[in-house]
Every structure is written in structure tokens, then in C-alpha cells.
XYZ file of C-alpha atoms in Angstrom:
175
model
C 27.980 6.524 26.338
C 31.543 5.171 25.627
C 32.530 8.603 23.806
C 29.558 7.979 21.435
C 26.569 9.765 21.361
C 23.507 7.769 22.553
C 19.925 8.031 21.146
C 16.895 6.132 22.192
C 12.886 6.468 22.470
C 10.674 5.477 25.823
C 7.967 5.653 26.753
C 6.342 8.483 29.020
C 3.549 8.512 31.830
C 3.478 12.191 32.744
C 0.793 11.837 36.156
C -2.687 12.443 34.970
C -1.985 12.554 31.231
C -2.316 10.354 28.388
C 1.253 7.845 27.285
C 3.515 9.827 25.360
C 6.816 8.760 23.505
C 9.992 10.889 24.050
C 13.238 10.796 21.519
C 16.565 11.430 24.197
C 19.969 12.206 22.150
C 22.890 12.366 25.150
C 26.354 13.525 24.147
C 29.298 13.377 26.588
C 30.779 16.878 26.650
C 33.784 18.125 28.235
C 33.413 21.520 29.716
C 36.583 23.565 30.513
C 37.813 19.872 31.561
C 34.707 18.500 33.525
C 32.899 15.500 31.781
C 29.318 16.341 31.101
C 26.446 14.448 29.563
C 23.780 16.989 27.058
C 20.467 15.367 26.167
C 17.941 16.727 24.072
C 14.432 15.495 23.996
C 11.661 15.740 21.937
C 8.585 14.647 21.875
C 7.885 11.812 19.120
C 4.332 10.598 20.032
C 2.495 12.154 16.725
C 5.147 10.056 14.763
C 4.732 6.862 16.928
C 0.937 6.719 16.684
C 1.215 7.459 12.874
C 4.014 4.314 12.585
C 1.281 2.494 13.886
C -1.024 3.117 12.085
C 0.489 3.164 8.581
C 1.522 -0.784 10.389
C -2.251 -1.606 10.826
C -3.313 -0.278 7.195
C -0.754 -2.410 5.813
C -1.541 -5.509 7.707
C -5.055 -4.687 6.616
C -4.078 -4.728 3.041
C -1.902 -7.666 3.109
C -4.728 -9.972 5.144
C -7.646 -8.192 3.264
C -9.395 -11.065 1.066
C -10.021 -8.407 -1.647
C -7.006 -8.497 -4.220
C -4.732 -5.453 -4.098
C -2.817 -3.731 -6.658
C -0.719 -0.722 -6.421
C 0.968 1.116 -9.660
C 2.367 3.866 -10.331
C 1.246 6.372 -12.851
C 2.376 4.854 -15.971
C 0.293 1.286 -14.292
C 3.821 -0.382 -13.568
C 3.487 -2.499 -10.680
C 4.739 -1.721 -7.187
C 2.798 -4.037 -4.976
C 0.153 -6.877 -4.715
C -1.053 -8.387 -1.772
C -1.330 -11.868 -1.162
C -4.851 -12.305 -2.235
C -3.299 -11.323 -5.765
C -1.184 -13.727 -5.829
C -3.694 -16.892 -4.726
C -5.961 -15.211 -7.250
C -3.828 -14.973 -10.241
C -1.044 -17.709 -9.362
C 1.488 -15.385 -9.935
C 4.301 -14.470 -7.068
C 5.061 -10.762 -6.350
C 8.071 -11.138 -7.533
C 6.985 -11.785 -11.081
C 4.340 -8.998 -11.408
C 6.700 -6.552 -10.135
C 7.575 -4.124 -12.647
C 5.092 -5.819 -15.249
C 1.848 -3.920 -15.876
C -1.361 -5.529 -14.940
C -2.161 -6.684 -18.197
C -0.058 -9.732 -17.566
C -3.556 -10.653 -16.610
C -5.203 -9.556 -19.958
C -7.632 -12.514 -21.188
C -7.686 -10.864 -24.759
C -11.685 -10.424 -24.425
C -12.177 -6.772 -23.931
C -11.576 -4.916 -26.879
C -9.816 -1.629 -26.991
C -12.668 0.965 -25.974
C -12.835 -0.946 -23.020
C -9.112 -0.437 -21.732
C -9.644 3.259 -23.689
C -12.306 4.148 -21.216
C -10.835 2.639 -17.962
C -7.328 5.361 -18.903
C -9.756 8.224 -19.851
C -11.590 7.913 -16.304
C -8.488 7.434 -14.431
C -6.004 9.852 -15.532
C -9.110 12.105 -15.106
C -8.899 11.410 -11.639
C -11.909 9.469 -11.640
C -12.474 6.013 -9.949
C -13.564 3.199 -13.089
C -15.483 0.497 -11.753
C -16.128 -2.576 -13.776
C -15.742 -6.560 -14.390
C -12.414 -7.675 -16.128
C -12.286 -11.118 -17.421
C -8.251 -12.141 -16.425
C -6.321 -15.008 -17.295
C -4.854 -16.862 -14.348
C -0.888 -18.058 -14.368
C -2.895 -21.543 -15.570
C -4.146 -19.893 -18.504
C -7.617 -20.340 -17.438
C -10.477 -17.442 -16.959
C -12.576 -15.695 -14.335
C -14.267 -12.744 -13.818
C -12.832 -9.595 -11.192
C -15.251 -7.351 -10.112
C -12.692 -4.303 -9.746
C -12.014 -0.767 -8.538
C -9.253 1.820 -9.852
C -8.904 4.428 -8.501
C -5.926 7.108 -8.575
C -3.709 8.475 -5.766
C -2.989 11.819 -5.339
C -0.035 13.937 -3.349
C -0.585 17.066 -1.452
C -0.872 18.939 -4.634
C -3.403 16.932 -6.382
C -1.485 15.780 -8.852
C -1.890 11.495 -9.765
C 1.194 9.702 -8.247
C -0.186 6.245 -8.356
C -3.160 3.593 -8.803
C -4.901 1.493 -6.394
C -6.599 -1.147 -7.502
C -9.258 -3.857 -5.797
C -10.614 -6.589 -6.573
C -12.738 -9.923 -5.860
C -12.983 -12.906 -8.139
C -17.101 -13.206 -9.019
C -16.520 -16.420 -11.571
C -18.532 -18.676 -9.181
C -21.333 -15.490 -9.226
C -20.772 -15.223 -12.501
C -21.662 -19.027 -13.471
C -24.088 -19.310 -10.971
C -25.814 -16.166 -12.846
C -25.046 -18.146 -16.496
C -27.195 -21.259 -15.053
């Protein structure tokens, strides 16, 4: 312990029972003059399996070939996945902060972007195709999903929004 107080996390096979993880905090104590060592432990399992699983969703969402937006309330950008950003050509790090109509292609009018707020900040998934505009300037066509994120209370913290790039579809359809 060196005089510091130690804290660690292992793993636990009680005979019988399924793994658990323990938390141990030891403190060296001196007792009218006699060096002693207190640990407290507690058991951390609940918290390890949900570490690992808030892990796995976001690998999911960063290898998922759908694109990936999150915003907050106000639709300022938080995060994009990587799909986002070998969809649109742009880097995280220049959508951050922006709103997602760094994207706008200037051919949806405003009842369109009118309706997509009204359903959302109703709390209500919108579903539709956007035509975007790619870093390059040029076009396609996003088949997307918004839908809002709500705390504990029910109130609207954030947006989530997926996508998938339907041009070839789209053409395909055109011919």
C-alpha cells in the first residue's frame, strides 16, 4: 500500500455461481499503534456488464454501414459515425457543432424541413428521403430516420438520426 490507499476490481468465481466482479478499497490503518490494512468490497458486476455493453452498442454504431447522426435538441451535432463521413466526405471534426444542414442540397422547400421539426419535437419519429449535397458538391438521395431521445422524464434531450444512401436505387428507379 506504501501509505496510500489501494483500489482495484477482479474478478470473482464464487463455487457454483455465475463470474462476478468485486471493487476492493484497502487502507493501512494504525490502531492504538498496530498497522492494520481495512478493505471494503462491493460488488460491481451490474456496472461491468453494463460497461460492456454500452462498448458493444457503440462499436455497433461506429461499424454499422447505416450513417449515424446524433444532435442535441436544438440539431447541433455531437457525433457521426464513420459511415457519415465516407458518405458525405466530411470529417467529424468539421460537422461537429454544425447542424446537419451542412448537407442541405437546396431542393426541399420549407414545408418539408417545417414538417420533419413539427414531427420531431412532437416526439414523433419522421421518416423520409433527403436529397444532400456531398463535401464534392454533388447529390444523392438518403433514405433517413429521426427520431428523438428522451431522459427518464420524457422530456427530448437529443436526435438520432439514420441513414443509407439510395442514389444508385434511386437512378436505377429513374431508368
Amino acid at each position: 500500500l506504501n501509505n496510500r490507499p489501494a483500489s482495484f476490481e477482479c474478478q470473482i468465481h464464487p463455487p457454483k455461481a455465475l463470474l462476478r466482479w468485486a471493487e476492493f478499497n484497502l487502507n493501512k490503518v494504525d490502531v492504538e499503534g498496530e498497522q492494520m490494512i481495512v478493505g471494503v468490497a462491493r460488488d460491481v458486476t451490474e456496472k461491468r456488464q453494463e460497461q460492456a455493453l454500452a462498448l458493444k452498442l457503440a462499436r455497433a454504431i461506429e461499424q454499422t454501414a447505416d450513417v449515424v447522426t446524433v444532435t442535441d435538441r436544438h440539431g447541433v451535432i455531437e457525433y457521426v459515425n464513420s459511415a457519415y463521413e465516407r458518405t458525405t466526405g466530411f470529417t467529424r471534426q468539421e460537422v461537429h457543432g454544425e447542424k446537419p444542414s451542412i448537407l442541405k442540397s437546396g431542393l426541399h422547400g420549407p414545408e418539408f424541413y417545417k414538417k420533419l421539426w413539427d414531427t420531431i419535437l412532437q416526439g414523433e419519429t419522421f421518416h423520409d428521403v433527403f436529397i444532400n449535397r456531398r463535401k464534392d458538391g454533388t447529390l444523392y438521395h438518403e433514405e433517413k430516420t429521426i427520431a428523438p431521445l428522451k431522459d427518464t422524464y420524457g422530456r427530448i434531450t437529443h436526435f438520432i438520426a439514420t441513414g443509407r444512401d439510395i442514389t444508385e436505387r434511386i437512378q436505377h428507379q429513374e431508368r
